[in-house]
Every structure is written in C-alpha cells, then in structure tokens.
PDB file of C-alpha atoms in Angstrom:
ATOM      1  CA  UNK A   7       0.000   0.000   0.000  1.00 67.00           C
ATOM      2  CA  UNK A   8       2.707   2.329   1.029  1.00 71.00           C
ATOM      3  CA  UNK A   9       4.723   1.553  -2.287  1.00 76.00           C
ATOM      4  CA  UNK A  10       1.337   2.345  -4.615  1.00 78.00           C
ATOM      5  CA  UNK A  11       0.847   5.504  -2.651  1.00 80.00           C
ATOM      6  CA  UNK A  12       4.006   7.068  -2.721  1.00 85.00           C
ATOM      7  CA  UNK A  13       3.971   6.284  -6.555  1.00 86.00           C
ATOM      8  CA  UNK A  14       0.791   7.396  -7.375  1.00 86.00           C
ATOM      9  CA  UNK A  15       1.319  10.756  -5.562  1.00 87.00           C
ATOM     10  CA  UNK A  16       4.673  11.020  -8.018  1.00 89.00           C
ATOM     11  CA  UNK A  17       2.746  10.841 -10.573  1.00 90.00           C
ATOM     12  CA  UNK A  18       0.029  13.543  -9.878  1.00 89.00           C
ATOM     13  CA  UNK A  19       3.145  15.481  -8.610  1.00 90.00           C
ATOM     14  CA  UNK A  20       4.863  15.120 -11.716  1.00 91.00           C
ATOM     15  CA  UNK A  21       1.812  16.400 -13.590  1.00 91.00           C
ATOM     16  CA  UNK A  22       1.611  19.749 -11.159  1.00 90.00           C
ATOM     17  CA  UNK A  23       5.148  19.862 -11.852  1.00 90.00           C
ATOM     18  CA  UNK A  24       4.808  19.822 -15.853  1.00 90.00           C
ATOM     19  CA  UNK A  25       2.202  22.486 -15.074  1.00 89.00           C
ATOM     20  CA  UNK A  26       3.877  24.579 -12.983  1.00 87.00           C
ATOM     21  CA  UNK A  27       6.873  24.520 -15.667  1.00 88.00           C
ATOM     22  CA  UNK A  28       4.333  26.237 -17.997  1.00 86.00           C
ATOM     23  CA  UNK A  29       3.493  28.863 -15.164  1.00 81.00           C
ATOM     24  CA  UNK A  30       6.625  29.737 -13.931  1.00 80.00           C
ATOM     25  CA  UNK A  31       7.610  30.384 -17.653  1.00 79.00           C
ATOM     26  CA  UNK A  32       5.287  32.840 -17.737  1.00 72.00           C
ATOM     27  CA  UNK A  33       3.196  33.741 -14.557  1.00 63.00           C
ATOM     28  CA  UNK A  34       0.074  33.635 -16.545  1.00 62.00           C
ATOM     29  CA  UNK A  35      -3.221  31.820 -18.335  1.00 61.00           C
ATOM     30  CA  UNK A  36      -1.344  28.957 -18.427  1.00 70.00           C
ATOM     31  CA  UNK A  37      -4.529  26.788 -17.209  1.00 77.00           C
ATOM     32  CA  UNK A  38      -6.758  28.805 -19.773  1.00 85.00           C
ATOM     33  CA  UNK A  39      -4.913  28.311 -22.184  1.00 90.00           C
ATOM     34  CA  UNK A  40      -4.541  24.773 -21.305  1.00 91.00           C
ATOM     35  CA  UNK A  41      -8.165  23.799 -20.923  1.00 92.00           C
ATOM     36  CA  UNK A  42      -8.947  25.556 -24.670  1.00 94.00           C
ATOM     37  CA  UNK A  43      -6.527  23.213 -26.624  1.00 94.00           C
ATOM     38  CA  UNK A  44      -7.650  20.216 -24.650  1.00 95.00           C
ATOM     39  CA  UNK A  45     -11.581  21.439 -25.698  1.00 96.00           C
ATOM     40  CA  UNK A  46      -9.453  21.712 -29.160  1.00 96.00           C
ATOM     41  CA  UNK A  47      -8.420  17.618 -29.017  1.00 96.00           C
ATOM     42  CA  UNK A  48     -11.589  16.714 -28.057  1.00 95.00           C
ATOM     43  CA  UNK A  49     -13.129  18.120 -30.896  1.00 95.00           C
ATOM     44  CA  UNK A  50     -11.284  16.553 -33.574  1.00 95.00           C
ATOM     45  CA  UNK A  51     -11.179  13.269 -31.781  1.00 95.00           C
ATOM     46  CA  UNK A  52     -14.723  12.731 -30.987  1.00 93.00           C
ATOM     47  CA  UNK A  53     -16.669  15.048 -33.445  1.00 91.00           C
ATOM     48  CA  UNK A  54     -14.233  14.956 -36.615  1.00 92.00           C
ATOM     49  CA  UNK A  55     -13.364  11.615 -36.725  1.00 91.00           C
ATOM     50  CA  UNK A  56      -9.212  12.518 -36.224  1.00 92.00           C
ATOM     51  CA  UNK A  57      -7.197   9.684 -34.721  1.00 93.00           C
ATOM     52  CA  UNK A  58      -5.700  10.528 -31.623  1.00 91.00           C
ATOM     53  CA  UNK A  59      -1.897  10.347 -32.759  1.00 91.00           C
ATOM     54  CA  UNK A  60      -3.142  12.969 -35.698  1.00 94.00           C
ATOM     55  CA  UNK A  61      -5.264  15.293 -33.062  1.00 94.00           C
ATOM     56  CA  UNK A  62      -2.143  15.271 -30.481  1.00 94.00           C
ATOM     57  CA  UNK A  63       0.465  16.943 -32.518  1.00 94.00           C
ATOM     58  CA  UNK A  64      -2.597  19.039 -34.250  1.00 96.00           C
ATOM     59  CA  UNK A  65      -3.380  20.485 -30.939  1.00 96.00           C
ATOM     60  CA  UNK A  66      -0.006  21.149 -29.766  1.00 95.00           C
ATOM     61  CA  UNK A  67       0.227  23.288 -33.008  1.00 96.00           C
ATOM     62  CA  UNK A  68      -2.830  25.132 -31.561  1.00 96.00           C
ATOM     63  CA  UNK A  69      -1.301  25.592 -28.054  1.00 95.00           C
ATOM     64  CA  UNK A  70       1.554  27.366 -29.611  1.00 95.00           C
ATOM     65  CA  UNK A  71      -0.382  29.442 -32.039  1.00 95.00           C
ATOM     66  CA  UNK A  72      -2.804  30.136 -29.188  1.00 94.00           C
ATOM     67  CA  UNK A  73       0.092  31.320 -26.839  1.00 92.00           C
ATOM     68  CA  UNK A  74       1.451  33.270 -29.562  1.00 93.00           C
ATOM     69  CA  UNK A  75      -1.841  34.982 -30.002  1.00 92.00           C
ATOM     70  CA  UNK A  76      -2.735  35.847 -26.836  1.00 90.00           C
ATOM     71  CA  UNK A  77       0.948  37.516 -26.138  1.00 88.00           C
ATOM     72  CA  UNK A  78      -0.160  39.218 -29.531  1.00 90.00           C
ATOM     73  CA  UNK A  79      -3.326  40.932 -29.139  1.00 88.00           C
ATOM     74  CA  UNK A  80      -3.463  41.234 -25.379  1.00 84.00           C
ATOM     75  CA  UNK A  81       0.157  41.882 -24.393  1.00 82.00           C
ATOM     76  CA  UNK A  82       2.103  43.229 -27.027  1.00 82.00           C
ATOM     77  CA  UNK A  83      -0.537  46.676 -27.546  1.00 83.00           C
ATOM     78  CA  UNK A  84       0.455  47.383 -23.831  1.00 75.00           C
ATOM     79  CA  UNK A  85       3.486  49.230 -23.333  1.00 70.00           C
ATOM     80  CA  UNK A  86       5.048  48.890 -20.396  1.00 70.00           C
ATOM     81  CA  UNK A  87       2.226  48.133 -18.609  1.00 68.00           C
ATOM     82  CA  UNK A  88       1.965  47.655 -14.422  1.00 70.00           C
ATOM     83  CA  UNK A  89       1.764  44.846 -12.580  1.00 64.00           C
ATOM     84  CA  UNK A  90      -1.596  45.500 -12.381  1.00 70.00           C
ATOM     85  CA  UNK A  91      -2.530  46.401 -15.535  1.00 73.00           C
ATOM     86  CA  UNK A  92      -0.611  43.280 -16.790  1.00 73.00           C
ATOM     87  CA  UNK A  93      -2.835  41.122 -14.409  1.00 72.00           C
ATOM     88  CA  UNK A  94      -6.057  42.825 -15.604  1.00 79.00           C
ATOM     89  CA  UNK A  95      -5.010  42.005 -18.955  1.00 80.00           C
ATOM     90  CA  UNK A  96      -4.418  38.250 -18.475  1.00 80.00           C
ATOM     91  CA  UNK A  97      -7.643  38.098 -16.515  1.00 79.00           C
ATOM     92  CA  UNK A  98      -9.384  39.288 -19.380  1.00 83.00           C
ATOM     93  CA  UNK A  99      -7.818  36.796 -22.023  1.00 84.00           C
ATOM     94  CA  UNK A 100      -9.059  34.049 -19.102  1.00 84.00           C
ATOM     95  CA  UNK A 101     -12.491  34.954 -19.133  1.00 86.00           C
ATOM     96  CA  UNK A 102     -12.342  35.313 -22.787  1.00 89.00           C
ATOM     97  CA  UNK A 103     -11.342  31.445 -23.307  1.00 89.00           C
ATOM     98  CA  UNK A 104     -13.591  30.438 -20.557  1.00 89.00           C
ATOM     99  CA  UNK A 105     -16.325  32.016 -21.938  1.00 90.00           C
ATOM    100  CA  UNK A 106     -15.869  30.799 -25.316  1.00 92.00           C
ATOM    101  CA  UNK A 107     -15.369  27.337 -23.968  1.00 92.00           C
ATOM    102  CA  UNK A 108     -18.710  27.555 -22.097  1.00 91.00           C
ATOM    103  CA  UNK A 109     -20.286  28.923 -25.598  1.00 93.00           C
ATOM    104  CA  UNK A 110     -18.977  26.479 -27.995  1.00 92.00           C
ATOM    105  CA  UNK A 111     -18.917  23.006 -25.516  1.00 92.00           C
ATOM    106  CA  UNK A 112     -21.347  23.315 -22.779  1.00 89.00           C
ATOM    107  CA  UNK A 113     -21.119  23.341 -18.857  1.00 86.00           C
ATOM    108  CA  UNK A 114     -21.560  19.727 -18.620  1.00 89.00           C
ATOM    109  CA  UNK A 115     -18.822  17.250 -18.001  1.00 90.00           C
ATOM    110  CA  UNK A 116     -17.488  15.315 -20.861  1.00 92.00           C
ATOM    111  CA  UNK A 117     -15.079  12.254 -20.579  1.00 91.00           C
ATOM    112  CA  UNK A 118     -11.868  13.036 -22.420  1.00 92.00           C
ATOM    113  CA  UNK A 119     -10.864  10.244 -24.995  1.00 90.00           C
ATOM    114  CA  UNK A 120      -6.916   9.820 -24.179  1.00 91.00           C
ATOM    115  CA  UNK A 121      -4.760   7.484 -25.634  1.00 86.00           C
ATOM    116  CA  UNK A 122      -2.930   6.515 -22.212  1.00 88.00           C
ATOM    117  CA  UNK A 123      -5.693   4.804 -19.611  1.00 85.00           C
ATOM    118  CA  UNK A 124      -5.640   5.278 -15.924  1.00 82.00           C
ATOM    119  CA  UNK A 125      -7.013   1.797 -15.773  1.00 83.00           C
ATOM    120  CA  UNK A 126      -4.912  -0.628 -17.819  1.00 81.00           C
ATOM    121  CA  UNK A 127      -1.800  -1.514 -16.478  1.00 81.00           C
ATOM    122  CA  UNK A 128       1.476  -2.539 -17.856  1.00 82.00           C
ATOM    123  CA  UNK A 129       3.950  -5.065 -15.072  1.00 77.00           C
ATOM    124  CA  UNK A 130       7.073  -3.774 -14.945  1.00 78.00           C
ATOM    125  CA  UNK A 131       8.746  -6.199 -13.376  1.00 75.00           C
ATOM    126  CA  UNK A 132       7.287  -9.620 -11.613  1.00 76.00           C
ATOM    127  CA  UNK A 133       4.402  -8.378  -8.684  1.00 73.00           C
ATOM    128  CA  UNK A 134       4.375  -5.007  -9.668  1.00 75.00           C
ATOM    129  CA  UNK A 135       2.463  -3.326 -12.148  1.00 79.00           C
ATOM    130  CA  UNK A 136       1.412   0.866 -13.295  1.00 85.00           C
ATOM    131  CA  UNK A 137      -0.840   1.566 -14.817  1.00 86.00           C
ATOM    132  CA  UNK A 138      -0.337   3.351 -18.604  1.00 90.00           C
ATOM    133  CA  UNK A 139      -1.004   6.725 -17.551  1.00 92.00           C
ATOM    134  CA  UNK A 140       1.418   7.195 -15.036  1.00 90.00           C
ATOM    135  CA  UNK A 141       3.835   5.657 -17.186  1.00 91.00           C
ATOM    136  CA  UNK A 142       3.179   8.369 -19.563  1.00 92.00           C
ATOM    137  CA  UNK A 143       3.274  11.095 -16.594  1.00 93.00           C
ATOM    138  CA  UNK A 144       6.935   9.824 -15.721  1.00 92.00           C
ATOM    139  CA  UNK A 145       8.280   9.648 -19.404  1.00 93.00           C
ATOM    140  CA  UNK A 146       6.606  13.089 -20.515  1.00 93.00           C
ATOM    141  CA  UNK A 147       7.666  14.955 -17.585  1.00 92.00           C
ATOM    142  CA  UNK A 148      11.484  13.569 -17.858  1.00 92.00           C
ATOM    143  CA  UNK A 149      11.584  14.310 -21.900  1.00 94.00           C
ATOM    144  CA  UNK A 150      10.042  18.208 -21.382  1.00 93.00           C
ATOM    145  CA  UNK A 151      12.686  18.628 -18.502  1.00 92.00           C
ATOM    146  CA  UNK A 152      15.703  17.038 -20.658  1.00 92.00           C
ATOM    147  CA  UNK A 153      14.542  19.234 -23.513  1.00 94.00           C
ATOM    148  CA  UNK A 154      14.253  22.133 -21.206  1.00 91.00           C
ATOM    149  CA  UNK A 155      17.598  22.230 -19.892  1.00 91.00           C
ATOM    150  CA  UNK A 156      19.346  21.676 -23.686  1.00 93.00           C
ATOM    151  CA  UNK A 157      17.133  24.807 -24.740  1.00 92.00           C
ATOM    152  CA  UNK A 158      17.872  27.162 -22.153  1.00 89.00           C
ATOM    153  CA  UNK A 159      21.491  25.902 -22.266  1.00 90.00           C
ATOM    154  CA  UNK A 160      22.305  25.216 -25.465  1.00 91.00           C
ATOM    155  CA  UNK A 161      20.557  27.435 -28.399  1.00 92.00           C
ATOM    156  CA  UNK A 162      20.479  30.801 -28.710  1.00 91.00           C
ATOM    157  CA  UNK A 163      17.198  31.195 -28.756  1.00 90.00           C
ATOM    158  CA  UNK A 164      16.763  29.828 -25.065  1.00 89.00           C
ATOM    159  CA  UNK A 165      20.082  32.001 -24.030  1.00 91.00           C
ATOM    160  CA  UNK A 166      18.169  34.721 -25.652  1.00 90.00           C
ATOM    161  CA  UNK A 167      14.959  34.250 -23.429  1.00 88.00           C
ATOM    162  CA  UNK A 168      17.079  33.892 -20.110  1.00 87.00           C
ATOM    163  CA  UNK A 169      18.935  36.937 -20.885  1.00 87.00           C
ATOM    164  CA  UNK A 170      15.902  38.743 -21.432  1.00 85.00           C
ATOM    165  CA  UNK A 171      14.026  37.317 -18.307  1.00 82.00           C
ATOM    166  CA  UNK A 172      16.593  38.747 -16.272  1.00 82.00           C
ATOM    167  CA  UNK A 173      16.900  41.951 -17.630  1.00 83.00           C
ATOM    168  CA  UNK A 174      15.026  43.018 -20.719  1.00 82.00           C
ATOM    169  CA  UNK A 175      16.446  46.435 -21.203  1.00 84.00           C
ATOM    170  CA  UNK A 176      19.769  44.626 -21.516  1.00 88.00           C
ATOM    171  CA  UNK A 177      18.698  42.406 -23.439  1.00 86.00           C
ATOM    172  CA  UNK A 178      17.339  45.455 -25.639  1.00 87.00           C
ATOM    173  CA  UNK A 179      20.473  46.941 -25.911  1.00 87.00           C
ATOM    174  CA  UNK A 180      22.722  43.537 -26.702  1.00 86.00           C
ATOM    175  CA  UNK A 181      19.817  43.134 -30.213  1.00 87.00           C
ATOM    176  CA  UNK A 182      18.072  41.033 -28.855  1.00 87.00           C
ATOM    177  CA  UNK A 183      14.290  41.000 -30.675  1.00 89.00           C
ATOM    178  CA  UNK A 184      12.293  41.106 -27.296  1.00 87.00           C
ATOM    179  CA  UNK A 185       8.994  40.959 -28.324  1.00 88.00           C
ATOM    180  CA  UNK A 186       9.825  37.672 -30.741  1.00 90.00           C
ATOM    181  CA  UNK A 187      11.465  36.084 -27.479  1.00 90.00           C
ATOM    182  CA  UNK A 188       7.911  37.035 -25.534  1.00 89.00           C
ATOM    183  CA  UNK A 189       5.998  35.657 -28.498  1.00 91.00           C
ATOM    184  CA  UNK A 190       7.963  32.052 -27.907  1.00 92.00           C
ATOM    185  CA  UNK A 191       7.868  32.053 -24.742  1.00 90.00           C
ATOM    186  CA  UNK A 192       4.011  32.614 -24.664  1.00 91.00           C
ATOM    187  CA  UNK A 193       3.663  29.898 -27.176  1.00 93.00           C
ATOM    188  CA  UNK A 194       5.694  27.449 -25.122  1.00 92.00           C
ATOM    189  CA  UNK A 195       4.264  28.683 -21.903  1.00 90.00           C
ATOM    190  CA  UNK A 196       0.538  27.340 -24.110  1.00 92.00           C
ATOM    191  CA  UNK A 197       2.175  23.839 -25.236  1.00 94.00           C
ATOM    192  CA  UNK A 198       3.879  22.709 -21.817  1.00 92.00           C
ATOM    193  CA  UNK A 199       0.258  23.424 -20.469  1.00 91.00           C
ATOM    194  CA  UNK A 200      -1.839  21.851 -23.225  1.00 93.00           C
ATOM    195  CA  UNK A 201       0.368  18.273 -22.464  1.00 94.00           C
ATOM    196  CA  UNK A 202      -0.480  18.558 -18.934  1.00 92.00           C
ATOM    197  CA  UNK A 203      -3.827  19.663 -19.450  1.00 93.00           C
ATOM    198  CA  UNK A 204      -4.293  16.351 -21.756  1.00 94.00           C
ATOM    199  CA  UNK A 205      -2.965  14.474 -19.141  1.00 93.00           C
ATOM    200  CA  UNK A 206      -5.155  16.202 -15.933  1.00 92.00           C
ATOM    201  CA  UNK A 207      -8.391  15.355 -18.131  1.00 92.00           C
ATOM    202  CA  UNK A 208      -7.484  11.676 -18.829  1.00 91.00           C
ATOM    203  CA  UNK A 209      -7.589  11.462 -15.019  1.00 88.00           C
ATOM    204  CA  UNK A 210     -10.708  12.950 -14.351  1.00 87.00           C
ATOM    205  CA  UNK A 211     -12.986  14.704 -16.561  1.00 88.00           C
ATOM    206  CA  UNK A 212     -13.286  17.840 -18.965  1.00 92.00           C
ATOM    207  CA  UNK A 213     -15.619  20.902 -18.099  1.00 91.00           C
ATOM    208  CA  UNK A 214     -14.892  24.668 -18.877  1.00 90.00           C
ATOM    209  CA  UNK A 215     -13.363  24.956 -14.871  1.00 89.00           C
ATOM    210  CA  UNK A 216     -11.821  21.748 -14.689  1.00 90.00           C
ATOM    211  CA  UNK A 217      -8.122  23.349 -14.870  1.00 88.00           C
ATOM    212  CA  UNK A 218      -8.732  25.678 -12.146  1.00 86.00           C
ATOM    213  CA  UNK A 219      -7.776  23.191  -9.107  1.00 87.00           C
ATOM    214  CA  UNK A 220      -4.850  21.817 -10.728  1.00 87.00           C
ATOM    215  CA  UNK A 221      -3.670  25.708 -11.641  1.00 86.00           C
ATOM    216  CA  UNK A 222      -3.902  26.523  -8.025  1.00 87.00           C
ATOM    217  CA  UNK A 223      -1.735  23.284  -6.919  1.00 87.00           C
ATOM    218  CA  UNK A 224       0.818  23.530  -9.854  1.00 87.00           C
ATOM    219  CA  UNK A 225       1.212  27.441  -8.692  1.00 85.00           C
ATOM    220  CA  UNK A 226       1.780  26.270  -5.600  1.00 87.00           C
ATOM    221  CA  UNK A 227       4.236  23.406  -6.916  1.00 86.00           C
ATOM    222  CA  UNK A 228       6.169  26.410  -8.339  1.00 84.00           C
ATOM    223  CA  UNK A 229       5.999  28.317  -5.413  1.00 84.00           C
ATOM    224  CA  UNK A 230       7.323  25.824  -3.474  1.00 85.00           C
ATOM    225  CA  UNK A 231      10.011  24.738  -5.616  1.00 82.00           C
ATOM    226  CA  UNK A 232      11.165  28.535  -7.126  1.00 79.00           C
ATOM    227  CA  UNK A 233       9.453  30.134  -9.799  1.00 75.00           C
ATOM    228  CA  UNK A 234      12.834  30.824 -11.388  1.00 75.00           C
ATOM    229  CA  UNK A 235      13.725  27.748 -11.268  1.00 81.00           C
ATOM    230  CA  UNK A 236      12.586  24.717 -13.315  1.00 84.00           C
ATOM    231  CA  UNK A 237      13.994  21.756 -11.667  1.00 86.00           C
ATOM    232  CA  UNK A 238      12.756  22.998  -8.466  1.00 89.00           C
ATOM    233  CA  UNK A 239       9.068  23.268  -9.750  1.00 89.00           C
ATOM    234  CA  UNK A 240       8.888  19.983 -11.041  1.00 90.00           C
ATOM    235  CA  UNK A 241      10.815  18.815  -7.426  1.00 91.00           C
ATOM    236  CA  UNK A 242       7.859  20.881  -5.764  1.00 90.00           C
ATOM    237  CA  UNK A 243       5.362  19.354  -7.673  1.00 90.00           C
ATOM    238  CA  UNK A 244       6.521  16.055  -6.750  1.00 91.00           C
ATOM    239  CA  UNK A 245       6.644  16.803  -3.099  1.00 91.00           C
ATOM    240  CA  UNK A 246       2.910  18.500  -3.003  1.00 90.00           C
ATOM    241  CA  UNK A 247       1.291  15.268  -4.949  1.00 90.00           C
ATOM    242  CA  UNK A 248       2.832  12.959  -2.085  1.00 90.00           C
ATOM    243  CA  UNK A 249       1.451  15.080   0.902  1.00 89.00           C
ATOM    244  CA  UNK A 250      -1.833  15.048  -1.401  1.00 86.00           C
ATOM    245  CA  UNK A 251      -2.059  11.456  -1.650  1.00 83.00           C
ATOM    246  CA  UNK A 252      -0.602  10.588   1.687  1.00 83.00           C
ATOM    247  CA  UNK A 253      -2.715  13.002   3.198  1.00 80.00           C
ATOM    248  CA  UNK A 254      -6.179  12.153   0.870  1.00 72.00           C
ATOM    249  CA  UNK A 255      -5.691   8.353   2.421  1.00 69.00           C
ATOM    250  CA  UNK A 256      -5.340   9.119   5.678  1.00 68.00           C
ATOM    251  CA  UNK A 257      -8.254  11.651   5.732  1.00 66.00           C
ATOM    252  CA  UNK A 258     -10.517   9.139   4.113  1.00 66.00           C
ATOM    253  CA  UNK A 259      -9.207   6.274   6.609  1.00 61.00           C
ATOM    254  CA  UNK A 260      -9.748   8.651   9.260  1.00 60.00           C
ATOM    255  CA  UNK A 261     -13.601   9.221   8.243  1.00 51.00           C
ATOM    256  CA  UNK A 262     -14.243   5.760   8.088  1.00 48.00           C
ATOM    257  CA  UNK A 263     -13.132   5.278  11.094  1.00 49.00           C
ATOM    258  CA  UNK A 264     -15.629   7.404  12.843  1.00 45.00           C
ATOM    259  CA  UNK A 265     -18.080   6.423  10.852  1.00 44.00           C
ATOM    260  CA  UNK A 266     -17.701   2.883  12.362  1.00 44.00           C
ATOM    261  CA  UNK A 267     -18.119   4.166  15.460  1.00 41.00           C
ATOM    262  CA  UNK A 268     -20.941   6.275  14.981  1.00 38.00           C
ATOM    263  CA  UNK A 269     -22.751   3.094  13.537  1.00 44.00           C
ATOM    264  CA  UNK A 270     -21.201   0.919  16.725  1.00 38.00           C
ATOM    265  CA  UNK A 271     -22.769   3.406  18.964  1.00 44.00           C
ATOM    266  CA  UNK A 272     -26.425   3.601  16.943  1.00 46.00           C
ATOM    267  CA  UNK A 273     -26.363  -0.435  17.262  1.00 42.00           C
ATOM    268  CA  UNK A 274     -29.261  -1.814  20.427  1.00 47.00           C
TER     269      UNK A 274
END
C-alpha cells in the first residue's frame, strides 16, 4: 500500500510539476490556455473523426499558435504596462477562453478520450504493475525537462529568453528581438500546459473549470520549488502530490473510522 501511494502521488506530482513549468515560464493563463486546446483535441477526436496520434500533434500546433496569439493581441498593444494592468489584462484573455469554452462546448462534463488509460496496467517487473497513464506522466515529464535544460542551455534562442528574463532592457540593448522572445515564450508557456492539461483530463474529466484546481496546486508546486527555477518546480510538484495522496488516504481512513463508530454506537 505504502509503495502504490508514494507512486501514485509522483505521478500527480509530476503532472503539477509539468504544469507549474508552464506557469513559472510565464506567470500567466497557463490553465486557460490549457483547458482551450484540450476542448481543441476533443473536438477533432470525438466530433471529426481525427485519430488521436493525428489530433495530439494538431493540438499542440494550436497551443503554440494560441500562446502566440494571446501575447499578440493582449500583451504586445500594452506598453510597459503595471503589474496590475498586466494582471487585468491576463484576466481578461481568461475569461475570454472560458467564456468561449462555455459557448462552444457546454457546462456539462465530458469524458476526455486519451490514448494513455488510468485503468490498464502494464507489469514492470514480476508483482508489480502501473498503470499506462502514469507511465506516460513519468516519461513526458522527464523528456520536457531534458529538452528544457538543452534549450535554455544550449541554443540561442533559449540564451536569448534567459537573458531577457533577467533583464530586458539589456537584453534590448545587446539586439536582442524582445517581443519575438515574448511571443515564444508565450507559445511554449501554451504547449507545456496543453500536455499537462491532456494528461489532468485523462484522469478525471473535462468541463470549462476543470483546470482551475490543478492551476492553483501547480502554482503552488512552483511556489514551493522557485518560480525561477525549473527543476525545483517539477521537485515541488513532486513533493505537493505525495502530501496530497498521503494526506487524501489518511483523511478518508480517518472518516471511516468514525463512521464505524458512529454506527457501533447507533447499534441496540
């Protein structure tokens, strides 16, 4: 039991992790963002007819052009805005895709048609067994942070967006094209969160709202582990799903506990 638990927390860890990757890139709509390209899949998959290894890279090409977008029409026109008026401004884009979401599928919950199930399992070794989606938690989540750290440290283009994250005026000045590197970034802020949006609704189920818990946990997974810093997220995301699923079990355990003794003390 203790085994299953500590690995199933990993795995919803690792999933707040990859989501808090694609908020501390950007502090933003990353779960808005998110929840539209997964709305996006869906739609292919289960109105158009579109295979599901066609409609997965399809709607990562969404999530990038939708990050791109966003940065474009809602971001970019500001200049230099506040804090505050940078937050307004993001709020607004999230009500935007909320509301369309609510317009075009509905307020009722839907059941997400993902290749990876939560229920089949694949043995790994004699007496012990995962099942296929947290298989597919532990291998996305190690390929986005390889490919992560050979980005930022490797290409120029990654160099380009750390330089520029820690001071943009500098950046400015050395030629680099700012508001290309905020463009990319915005578009792979969108694409980190549609995976782990795919992911979150394989596990449960897909509604307009139902990336606004797991925002709130991978924000605090990033929190937690540094928002500058990527490994830590992901190690903070990991930590918070194992107090989650520790905690969940002993909670429940704890309720059925006095439950029994509420029925002990009803029985003549």
């Amino acid at each position: 039991m203790f085994e299953m638990l500590l690995i199933e927390g990993l795995a919803i860890g690792a999933c707040y992790g990859l989501f808090g990757v694609a908020v501390a890139i950007i502090y933003k709509t990353s779960d808005e963002m998110g929840m539209m390209s997964t709305f996006v899949a869906y739609q292919i998959m289960t109105v158009y007819g579109w295979p599901f290894y066609i409609a997965f890279p399809a709607t990562l090409i969404f999530a990038i052009g939708l990050g791109m977008a966003i940065e474009f029409c809602f971001l970019r026109p500001a200049k230099e805005p506040t804090v505050l008026g940078l937050l307004i401004l993001t709020l607004g884009a999230e009500m935007l895709l909320m509301g369309l979401a609510g317009w075009k599928w509905g307020a009722e919950q839907k059941d997400f048609p993902f290749l990876l199930s939560v229920h089949d399992t694949i043995e790994i070794f004699p007496g012990f067994a995962l099942n296929e989606w947290t298989i597919g938690v532990f291998v996305l989540t190690t390929v986005v942070m390889v490919l992560l750290f050979l980005f930022f440290r490797y290409s120029k283009l990654g160099i380009a967006m750390r330089a520029t994250q820690q001071n943009e005026n500098a950046a400015k000045i050395m030629g680099i094209k700012v508001e290309r590197v905020f463009s990319i970034t915005w578009g792979m802020s969108s694409l980190i969160g549609a995976l782990a949006a795919m992911f979150f609704a394989a596990r449960s189920v897909l509604d307009p709202n139902f990336m606004m818990e797991p925002f709130m946990r991978a924000f605090a997974a990033a929190v937690l582990g540094g928002l500058t810093s990527i490994p830590g997220v992901v190690i903070g995301g990991l930590i918070l799903g194992i107090i989650e699923n520790f905690f969940g079990y002993a909670w429940c355990r704890c309720g059925d506990n006095d439950r029994r003794s509420v029925d002990l003390g009803r029985s003549p």
